[in-house]
Tab-separated table of C-alpha atoms and ligand atoms in Angstrom:
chain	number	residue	atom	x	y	z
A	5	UNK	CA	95.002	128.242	91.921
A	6	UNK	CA	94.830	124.554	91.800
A	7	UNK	CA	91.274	122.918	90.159
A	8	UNK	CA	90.615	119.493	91.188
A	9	UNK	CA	88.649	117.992	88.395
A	10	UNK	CA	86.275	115.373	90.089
A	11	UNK	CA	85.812	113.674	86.507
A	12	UNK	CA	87.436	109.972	85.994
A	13	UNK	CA	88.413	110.572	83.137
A	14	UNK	CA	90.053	113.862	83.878
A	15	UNK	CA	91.798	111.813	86.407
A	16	UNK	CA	93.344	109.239	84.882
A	17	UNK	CA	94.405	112.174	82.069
A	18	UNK	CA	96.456	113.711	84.728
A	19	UNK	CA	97.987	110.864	85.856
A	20	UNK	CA	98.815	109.818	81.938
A	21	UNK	CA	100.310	113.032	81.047
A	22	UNK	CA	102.289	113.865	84.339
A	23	UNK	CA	105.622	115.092	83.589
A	24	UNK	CA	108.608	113.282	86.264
A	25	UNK	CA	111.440	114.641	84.847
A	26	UNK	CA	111.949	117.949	86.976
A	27	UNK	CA	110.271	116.669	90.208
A	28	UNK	CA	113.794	115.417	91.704
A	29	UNK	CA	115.106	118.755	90.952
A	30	UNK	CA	112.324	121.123	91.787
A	31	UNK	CA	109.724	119.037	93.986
A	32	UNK	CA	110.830	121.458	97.315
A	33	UNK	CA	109.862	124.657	95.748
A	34	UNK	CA	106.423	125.525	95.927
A	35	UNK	CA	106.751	126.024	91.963
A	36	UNK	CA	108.037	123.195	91.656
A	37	UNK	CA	106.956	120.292	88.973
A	38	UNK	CA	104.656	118.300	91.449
A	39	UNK	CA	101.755	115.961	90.241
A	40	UNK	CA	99.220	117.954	92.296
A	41	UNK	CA	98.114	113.470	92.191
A	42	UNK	CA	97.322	113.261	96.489
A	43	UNK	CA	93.630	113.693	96.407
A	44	UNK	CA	92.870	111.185	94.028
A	45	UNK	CA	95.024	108.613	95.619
A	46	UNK	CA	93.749	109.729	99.085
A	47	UNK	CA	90.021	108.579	98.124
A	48	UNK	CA	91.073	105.564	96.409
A	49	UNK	CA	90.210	106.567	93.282
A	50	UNK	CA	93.520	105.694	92.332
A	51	UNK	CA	96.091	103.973	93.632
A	52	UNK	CA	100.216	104.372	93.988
A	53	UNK	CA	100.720	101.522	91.673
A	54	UNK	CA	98.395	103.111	88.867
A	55	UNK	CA	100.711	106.263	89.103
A	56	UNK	CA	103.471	104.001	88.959
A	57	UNK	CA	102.428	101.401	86.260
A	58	UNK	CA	101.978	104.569	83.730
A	59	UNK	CA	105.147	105.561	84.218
A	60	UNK	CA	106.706	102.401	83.184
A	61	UNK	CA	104.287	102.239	80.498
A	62	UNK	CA	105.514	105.472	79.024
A	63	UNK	CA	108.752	103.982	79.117
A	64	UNK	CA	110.350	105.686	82.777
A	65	UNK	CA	112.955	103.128	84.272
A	66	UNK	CA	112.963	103.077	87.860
A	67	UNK	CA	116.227	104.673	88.182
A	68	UNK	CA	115.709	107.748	86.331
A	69	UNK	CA	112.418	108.183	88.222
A	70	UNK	CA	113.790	107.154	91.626
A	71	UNK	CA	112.514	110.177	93.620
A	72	UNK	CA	109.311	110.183	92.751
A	73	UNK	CA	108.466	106.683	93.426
A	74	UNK	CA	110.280	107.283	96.312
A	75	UNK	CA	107.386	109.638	97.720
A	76	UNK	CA	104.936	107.404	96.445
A	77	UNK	CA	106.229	104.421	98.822
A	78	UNK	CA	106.124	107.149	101.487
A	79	UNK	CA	102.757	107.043	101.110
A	80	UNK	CA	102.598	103.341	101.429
A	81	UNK	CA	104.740	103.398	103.896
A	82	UNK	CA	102.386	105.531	106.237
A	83	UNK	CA	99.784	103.466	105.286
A	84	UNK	CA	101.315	100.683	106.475
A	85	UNK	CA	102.213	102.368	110.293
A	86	UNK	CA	98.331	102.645	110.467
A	87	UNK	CA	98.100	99.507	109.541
A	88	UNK	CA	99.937	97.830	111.967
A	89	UNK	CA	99.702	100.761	115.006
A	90	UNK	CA	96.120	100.961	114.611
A	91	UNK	CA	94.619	103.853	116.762
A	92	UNK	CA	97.970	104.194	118.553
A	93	UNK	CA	99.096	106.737	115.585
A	94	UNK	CA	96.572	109.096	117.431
A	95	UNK	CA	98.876	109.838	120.347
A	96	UNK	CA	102.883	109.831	120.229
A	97	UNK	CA	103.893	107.270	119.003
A	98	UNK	CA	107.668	106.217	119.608
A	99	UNK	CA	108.625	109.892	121.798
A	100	UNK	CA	106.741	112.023	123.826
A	101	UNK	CA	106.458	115.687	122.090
A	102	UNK	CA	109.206	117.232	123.749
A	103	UNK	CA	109.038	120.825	125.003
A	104	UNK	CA	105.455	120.774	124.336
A	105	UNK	CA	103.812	123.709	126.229
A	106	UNK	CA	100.407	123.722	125.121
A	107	UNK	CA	96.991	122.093	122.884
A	108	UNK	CA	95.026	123.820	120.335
A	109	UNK	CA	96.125	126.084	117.780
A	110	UNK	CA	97.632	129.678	117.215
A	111	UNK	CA	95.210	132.405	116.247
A	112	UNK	CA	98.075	134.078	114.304
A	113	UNK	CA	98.619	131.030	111.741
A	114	UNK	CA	95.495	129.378	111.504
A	115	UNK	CA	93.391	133.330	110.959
A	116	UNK	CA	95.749	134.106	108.461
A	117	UNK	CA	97.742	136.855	110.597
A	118	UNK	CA	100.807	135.611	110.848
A	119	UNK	CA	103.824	138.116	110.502
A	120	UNK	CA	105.308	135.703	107.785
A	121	UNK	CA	103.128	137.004	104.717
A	122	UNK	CA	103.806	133.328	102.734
A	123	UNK	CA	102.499	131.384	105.359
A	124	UNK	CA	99.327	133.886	105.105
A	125	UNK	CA	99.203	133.394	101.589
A	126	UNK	CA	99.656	129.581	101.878
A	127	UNK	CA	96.532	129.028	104.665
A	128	UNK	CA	94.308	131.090	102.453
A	129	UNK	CA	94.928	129.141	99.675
A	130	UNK	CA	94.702	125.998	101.740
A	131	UNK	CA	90.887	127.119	102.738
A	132	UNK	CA	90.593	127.767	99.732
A	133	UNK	CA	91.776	125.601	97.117
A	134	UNK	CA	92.245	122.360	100.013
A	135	UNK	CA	95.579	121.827	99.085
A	136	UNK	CA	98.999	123.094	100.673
A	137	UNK	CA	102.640	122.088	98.886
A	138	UNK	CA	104.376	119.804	100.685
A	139	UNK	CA	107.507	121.529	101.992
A	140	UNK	CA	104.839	124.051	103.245
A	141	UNK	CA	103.120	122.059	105.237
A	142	UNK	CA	106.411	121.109	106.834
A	143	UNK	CA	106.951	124.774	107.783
A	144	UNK	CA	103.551	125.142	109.126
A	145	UNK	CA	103.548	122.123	111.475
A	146	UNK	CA	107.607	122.741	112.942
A	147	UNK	CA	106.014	126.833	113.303
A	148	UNK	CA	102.776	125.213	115.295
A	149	UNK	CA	104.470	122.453	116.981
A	150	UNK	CA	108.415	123.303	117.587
A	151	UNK	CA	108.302	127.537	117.287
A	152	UNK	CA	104.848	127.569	119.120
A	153	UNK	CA	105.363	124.582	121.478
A	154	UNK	CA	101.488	123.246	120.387
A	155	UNK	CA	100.850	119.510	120.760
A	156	UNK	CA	100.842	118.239	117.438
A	157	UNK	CA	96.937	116.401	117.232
A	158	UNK	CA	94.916	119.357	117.065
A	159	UNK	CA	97.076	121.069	114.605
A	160	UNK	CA	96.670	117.781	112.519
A	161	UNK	CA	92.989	117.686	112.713
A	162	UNK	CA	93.083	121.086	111.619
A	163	UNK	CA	94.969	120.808	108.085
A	164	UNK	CA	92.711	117.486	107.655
A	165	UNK	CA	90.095	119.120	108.047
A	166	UNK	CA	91.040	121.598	104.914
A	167	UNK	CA	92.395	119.519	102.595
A	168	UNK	CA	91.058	117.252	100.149
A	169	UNK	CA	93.835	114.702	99.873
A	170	UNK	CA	93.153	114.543	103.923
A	171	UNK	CA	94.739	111.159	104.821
A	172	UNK	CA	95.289	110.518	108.189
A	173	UNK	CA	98.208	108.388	108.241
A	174	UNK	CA	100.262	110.510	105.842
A	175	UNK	CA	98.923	113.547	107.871
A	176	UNK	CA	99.217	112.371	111.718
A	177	UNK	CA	102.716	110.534	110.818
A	178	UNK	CA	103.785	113.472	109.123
A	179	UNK	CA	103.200	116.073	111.825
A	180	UNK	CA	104.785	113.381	114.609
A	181	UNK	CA	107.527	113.229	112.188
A	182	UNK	CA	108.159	117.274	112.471
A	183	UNK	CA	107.718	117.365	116.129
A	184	UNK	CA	109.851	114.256	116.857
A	185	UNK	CA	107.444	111.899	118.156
A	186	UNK	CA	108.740	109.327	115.535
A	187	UNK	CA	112.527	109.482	115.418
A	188	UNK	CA	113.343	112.057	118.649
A	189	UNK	CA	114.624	114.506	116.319
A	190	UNK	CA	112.595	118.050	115.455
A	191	UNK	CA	112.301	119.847	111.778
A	192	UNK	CA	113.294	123.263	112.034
A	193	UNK	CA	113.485	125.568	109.228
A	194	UNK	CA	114.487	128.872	108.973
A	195	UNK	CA	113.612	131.908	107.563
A	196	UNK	CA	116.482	131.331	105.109
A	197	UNK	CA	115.461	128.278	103.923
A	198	UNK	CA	111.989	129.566	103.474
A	199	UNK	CA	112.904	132.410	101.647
A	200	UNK	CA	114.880	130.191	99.301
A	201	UNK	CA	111.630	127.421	98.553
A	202	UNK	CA	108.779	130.061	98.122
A	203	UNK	CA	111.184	132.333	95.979
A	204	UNK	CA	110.130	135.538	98.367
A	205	UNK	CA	112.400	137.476	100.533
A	206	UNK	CA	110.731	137.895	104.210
A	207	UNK	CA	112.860	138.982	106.803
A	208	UNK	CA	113.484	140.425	110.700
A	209	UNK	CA	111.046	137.378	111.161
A	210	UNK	CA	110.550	135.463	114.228
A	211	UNK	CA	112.521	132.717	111.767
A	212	UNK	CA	114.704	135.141	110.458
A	213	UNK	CA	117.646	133.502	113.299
A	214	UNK	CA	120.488	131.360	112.737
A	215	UNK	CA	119.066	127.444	113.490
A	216	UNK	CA	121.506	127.553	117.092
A	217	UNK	CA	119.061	130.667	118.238
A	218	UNK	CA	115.949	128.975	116.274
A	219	UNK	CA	117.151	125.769	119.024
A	220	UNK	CA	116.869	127.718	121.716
A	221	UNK	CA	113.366	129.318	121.214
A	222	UNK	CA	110.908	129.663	124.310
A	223	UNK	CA	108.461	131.699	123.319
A	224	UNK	CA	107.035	133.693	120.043
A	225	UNK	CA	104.093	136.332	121.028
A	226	UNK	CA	102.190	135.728	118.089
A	227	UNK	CA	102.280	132.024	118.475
A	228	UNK	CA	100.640	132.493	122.336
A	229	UNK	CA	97.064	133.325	121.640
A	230	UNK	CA	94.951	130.231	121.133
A	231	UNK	CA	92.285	130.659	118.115
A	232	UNK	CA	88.847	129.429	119.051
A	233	UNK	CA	88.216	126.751	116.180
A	234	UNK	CA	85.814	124.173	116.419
A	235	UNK	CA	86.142	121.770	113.344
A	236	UNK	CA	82.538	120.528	112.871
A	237	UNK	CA	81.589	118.362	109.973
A	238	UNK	CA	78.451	118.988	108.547
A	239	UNK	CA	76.382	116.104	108.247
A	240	UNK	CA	74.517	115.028	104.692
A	241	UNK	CA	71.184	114.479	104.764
A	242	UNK	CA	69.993	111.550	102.474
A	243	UNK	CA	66.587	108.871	102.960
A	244	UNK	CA	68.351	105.419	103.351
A	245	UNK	CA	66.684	102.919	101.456
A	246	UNK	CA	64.638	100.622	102.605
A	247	UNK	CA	65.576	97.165	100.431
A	248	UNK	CA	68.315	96.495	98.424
A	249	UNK	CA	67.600	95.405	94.784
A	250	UNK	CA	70.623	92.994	94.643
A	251	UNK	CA	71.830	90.087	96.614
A	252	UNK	CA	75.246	91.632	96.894
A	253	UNK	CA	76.917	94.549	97.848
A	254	UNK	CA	79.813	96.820	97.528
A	255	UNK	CA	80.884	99.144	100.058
A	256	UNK	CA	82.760	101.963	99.162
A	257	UNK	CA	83.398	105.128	101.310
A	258	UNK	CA	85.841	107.919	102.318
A	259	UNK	CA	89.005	105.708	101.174
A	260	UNK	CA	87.482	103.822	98.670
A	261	UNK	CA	86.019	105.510	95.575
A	262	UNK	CA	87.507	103.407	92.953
A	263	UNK	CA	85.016	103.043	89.848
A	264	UNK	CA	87.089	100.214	88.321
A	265	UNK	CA	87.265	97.886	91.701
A	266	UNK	CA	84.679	94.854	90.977
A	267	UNK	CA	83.245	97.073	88.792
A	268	UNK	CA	81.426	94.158	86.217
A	269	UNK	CA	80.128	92.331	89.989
A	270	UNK	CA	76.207	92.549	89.837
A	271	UNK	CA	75.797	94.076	93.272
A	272	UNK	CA	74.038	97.440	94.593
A	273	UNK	CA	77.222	99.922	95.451
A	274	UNK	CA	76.891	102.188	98.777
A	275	UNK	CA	78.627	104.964	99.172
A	276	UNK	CA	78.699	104.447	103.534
A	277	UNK	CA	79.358	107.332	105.251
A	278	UNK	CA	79.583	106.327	109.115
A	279	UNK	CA	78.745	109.293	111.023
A	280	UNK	CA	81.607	108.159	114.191
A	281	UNK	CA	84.395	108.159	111.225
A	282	UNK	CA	83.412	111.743	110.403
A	283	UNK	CA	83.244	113.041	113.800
A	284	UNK	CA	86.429	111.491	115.083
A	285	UNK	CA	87.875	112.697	112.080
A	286	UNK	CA	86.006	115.711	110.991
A	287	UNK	CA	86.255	117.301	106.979
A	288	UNK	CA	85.121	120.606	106.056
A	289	UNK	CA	82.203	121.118	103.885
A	290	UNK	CA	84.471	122.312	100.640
A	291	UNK	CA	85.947	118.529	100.741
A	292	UNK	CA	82.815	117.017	101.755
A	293	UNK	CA	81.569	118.320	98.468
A	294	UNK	CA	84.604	117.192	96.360
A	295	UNK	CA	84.616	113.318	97.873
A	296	UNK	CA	81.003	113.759	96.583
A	297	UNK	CA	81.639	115.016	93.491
A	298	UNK	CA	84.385	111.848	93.302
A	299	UNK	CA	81.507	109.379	94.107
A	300	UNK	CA	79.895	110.376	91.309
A	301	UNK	CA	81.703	108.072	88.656
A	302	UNK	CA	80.862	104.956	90.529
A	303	UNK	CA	77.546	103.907	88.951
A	304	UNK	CA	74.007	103.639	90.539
A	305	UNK	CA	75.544	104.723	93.862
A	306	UNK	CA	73.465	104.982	96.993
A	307	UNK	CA	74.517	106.987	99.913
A	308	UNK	CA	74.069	105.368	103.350
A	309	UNK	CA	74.476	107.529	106.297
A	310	UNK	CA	74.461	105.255	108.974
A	311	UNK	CA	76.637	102.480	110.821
A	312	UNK	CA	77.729	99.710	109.148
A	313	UNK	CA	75.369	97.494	111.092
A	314	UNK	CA	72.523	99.413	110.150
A	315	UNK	CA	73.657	99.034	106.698
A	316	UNK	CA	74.160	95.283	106.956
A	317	UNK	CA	70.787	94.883	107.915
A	318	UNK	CA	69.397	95.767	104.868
A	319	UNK	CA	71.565	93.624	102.933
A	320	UNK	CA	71.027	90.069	101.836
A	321	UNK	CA	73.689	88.064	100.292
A	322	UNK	CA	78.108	88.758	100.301
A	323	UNK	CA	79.301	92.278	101.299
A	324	UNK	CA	82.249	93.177	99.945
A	325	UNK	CA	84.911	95.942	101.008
A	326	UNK	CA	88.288	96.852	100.649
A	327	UNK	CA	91.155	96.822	103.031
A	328	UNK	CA	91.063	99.954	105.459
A	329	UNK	CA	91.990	100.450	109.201
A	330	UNK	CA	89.073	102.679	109.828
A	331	UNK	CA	86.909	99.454	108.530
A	332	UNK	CA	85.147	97.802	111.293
A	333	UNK	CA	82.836	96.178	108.418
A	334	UNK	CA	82.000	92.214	108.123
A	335	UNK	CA	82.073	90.224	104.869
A	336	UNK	CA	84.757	89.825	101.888
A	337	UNK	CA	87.563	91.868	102.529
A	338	UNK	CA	89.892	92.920	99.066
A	339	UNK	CA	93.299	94.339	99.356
A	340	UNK	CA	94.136	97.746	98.903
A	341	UNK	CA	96.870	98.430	95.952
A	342	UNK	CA	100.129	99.295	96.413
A	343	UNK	CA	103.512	99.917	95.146
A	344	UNK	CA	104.485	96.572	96.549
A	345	UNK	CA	103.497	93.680	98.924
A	346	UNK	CA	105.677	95.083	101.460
A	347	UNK	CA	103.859	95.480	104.463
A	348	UNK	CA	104.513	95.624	108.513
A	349	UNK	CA	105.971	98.092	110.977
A	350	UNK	CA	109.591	99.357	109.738
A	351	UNK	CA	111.156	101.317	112.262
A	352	UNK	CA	112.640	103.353	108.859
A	353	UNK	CA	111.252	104.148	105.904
A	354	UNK	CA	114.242	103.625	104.194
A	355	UNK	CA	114.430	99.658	105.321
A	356	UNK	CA	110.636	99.334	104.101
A	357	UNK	CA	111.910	100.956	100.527
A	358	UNK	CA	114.866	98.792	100.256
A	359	UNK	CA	112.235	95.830	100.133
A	360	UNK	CA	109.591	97.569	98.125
A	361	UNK	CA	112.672	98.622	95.232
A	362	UNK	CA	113.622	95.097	95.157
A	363	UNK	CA	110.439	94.168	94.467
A	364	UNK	CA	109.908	96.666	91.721
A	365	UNK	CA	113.077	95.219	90.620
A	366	UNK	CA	112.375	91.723	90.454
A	367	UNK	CA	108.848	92.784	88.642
A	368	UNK	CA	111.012	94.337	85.843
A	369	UNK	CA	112.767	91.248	85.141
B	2	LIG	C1	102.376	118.093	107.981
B	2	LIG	C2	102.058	117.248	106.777
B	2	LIG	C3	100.769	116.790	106.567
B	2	LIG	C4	100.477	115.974	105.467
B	2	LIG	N1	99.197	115.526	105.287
B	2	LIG	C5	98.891	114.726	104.234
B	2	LIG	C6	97.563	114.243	104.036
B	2	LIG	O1	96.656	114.475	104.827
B	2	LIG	N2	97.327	113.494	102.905
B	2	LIG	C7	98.305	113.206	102.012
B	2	LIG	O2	98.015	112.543	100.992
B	2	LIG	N3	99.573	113.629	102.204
B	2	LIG	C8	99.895	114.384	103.272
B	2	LIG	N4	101.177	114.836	103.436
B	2	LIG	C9	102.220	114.377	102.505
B	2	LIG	C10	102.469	115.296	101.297
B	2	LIG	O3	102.545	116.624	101.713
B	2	LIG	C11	101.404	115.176	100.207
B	2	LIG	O4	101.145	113.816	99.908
B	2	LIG	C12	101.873	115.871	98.920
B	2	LIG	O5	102.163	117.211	99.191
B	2	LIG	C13	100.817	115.762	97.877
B	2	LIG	O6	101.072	116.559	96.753
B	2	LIG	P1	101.395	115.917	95.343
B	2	LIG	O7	100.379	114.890	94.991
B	2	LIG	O8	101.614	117.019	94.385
B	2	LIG	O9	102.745	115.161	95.680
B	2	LIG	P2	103.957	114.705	94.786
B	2	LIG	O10	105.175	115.365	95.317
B	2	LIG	O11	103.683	114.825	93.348
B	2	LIG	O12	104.087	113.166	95.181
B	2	LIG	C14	103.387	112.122	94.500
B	2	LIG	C15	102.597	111.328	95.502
B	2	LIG	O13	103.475	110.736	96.455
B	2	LIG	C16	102.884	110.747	97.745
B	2	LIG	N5	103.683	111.615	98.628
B	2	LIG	C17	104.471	112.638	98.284
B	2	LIG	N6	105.083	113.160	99.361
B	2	LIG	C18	104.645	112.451	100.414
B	2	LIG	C19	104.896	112.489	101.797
B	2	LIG	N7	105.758	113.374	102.335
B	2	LIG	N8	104.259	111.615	102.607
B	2	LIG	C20	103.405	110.699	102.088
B	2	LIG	N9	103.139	110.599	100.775
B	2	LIG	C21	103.743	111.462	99.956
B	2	LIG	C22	101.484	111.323	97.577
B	2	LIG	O14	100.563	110.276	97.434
B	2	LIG	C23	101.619	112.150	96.320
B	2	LIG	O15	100.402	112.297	95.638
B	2	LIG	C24	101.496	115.636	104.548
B	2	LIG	C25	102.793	116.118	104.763
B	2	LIG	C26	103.071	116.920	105.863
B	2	LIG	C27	104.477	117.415	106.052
């Protein structure tokens, strides 16, 4: 059972005391030695480069801790598709979904009855805990989208939903990136391959084939009966204020918790939470609670549910926000942090890390 501490200081303990040595070696088992870091740099609260500056504070060189900064630039890699794609990272984005049969989710998987117990074990603890191991979500999303011939958006809006390091460019560009929507080509695992991850030994599976049979798939009977899931956020109720007591203000929101950002400005600091970002992209009420939980280290916040015109209304002098493509706010905008300055669309990830490790590089010297 993972616990998500929600205190700052907790926080930046974790990131302070993570251990990189094994991850290389052991990151694609679900035991492996992960940082268990996502939801905190999900909401802001930290950022890529303060995982990476206390690594090279604690003496890591780059090259013995290549991996893991590795998956970090993933991170900021995603976050710089959605940058430059905009809404287009909704809908396929370089390939149509091919083979795609159907939209909305299996019963089997998402209800916990799926005849693979680990994926059963691995959606209950998703609902439960909000987070899911990376190599298992992979599984998940090829069994949804490549086994089960599902359309890839609903299933994505699903594990969102559930998780509390929900991120929808790392989430969206990951699931395109299983069902070949970004490079033409599918992920397919195996039960093999499975077995060999989650340490468990499942077989006569409907994965339990050679990947030339896996290839040839058309249809898995308990991947054909659609569950009947609505994904409905549940709104917060809080009185909006009527004045604000400073001339300026800060907005933060569901990507920007950071305590430390402008944090000696003499401003009121709003927590916004825009009702249209929460329907489009809807969060369950266990994460609702931990982003509020999160928001609690920011000082003197005030919760606004509302647009951010309403909002602006109300406010007199400078607003000030940082970076985000769900953002459609007016005033001062601030840059998010990063690994590096490296931004655009990259058709690879591995031509936008060449640039962002010479960078590091250059940094070092
Ligand atoms: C289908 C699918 C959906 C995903 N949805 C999300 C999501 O909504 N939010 C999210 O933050 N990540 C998502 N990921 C990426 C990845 O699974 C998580 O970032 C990672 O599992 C977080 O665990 P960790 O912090 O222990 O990662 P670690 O392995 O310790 O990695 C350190 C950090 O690097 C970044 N990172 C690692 N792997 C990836 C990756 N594959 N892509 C992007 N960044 C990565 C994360 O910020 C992570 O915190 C998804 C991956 C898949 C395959």
């Amino acid at each position: 059972m993972n616990n998500f501490s929600s205190h700052y200081d907790d926080i930046i303990d974790l990131v302070d005391s993570y251990k990189v040595s094994h991850y290389a070696k052991t990151r694609n088992f679900l035991d492996g030695g992960v940082s268990y870091l996502s939801p905190y740099i999900s909401r802001g609260i930290i950022s890529t480069r303060t995982v990476y500056n206390s690594l090279i504070k604690r003496g890591y060189a780059l090259e013995n801790i290549e991996k893991f900064v590795q998956e970090l630039a993933w991170r900021d890699y995603w976050q710089s598709q959605w940058d430059f794609h905009g809404d287009k990272i909704d809908s396929d984005l370089n390939f149509s979904q091919k083979s795609m049969q159907r939209h909305g989710l299996p019963n089997s998987l998402i209800n916990v009855r799926s005849s693979i117990d680990v994926f059963n074990v691995s959606i209950e603890k998703l609902y439960k805990d909000g987070y899911m191991h990376n190599h298992m979500r992979m599984y998940v999303a090829m069994s949804i989208c490549n086994i089960g011939a599902y359309h890839w958006h609903e299933a994505a809006k699903w594990m969102y939903y559930h998780l509390l390091d929900g991120d929808w460019a790392s989430n969206a560009l990951s699931w395109q990136w299983v069902a070949g929507c970004l490079n033409d080509k599918k992920y397919i695992a195996n039960q093999e391959n499975i077995n060999k991850y989650c340490r468990v030994n499942e077989r006569g599976t409907y994965l339990d084939k050679s990947y030339d049979d896996l290839a040839q798939y058309n249809e898995v009977d308990e991947m054909l009966i659609l569950a009947d899931e609505k994904l409905i956020w549940k709104q917060i109720h809080c009185q909006n204020p009527e004045s604000l007591v400073h001339d300026d203000t800060l907005i933060f929101n569901y990507y920007n918790l950071d305590p430390k950002w402008r944090s000696e400005q003499v401003a009121n600091r709003i927590l916004l939470i825009e009702p249209k970002v929460f329907e489009r992209y809807p969060i369950s009420e266990k994460v609702m609670t931990f982003f509020l939980d999160l928001s609690k280290n920011i000082n003197d916040l005030i919760i606004f549910v509302g647009d951010f015109s309403e909002l602006k209304n109300l406010c007199r002098g400078e607003i000030y926000y940082r970076q985000h493509p769900l953002n459609d706010y007016l005033g001062v905008e601030d840059q998010r942090e990063s690994l590096s300055s490296v931004k655009g669309n990259y058709s690879s990830f591995y031509k936008f890390w060449k640039k962002c490790k010479r960078q590091l590089l250059e940094e070092r010297n």
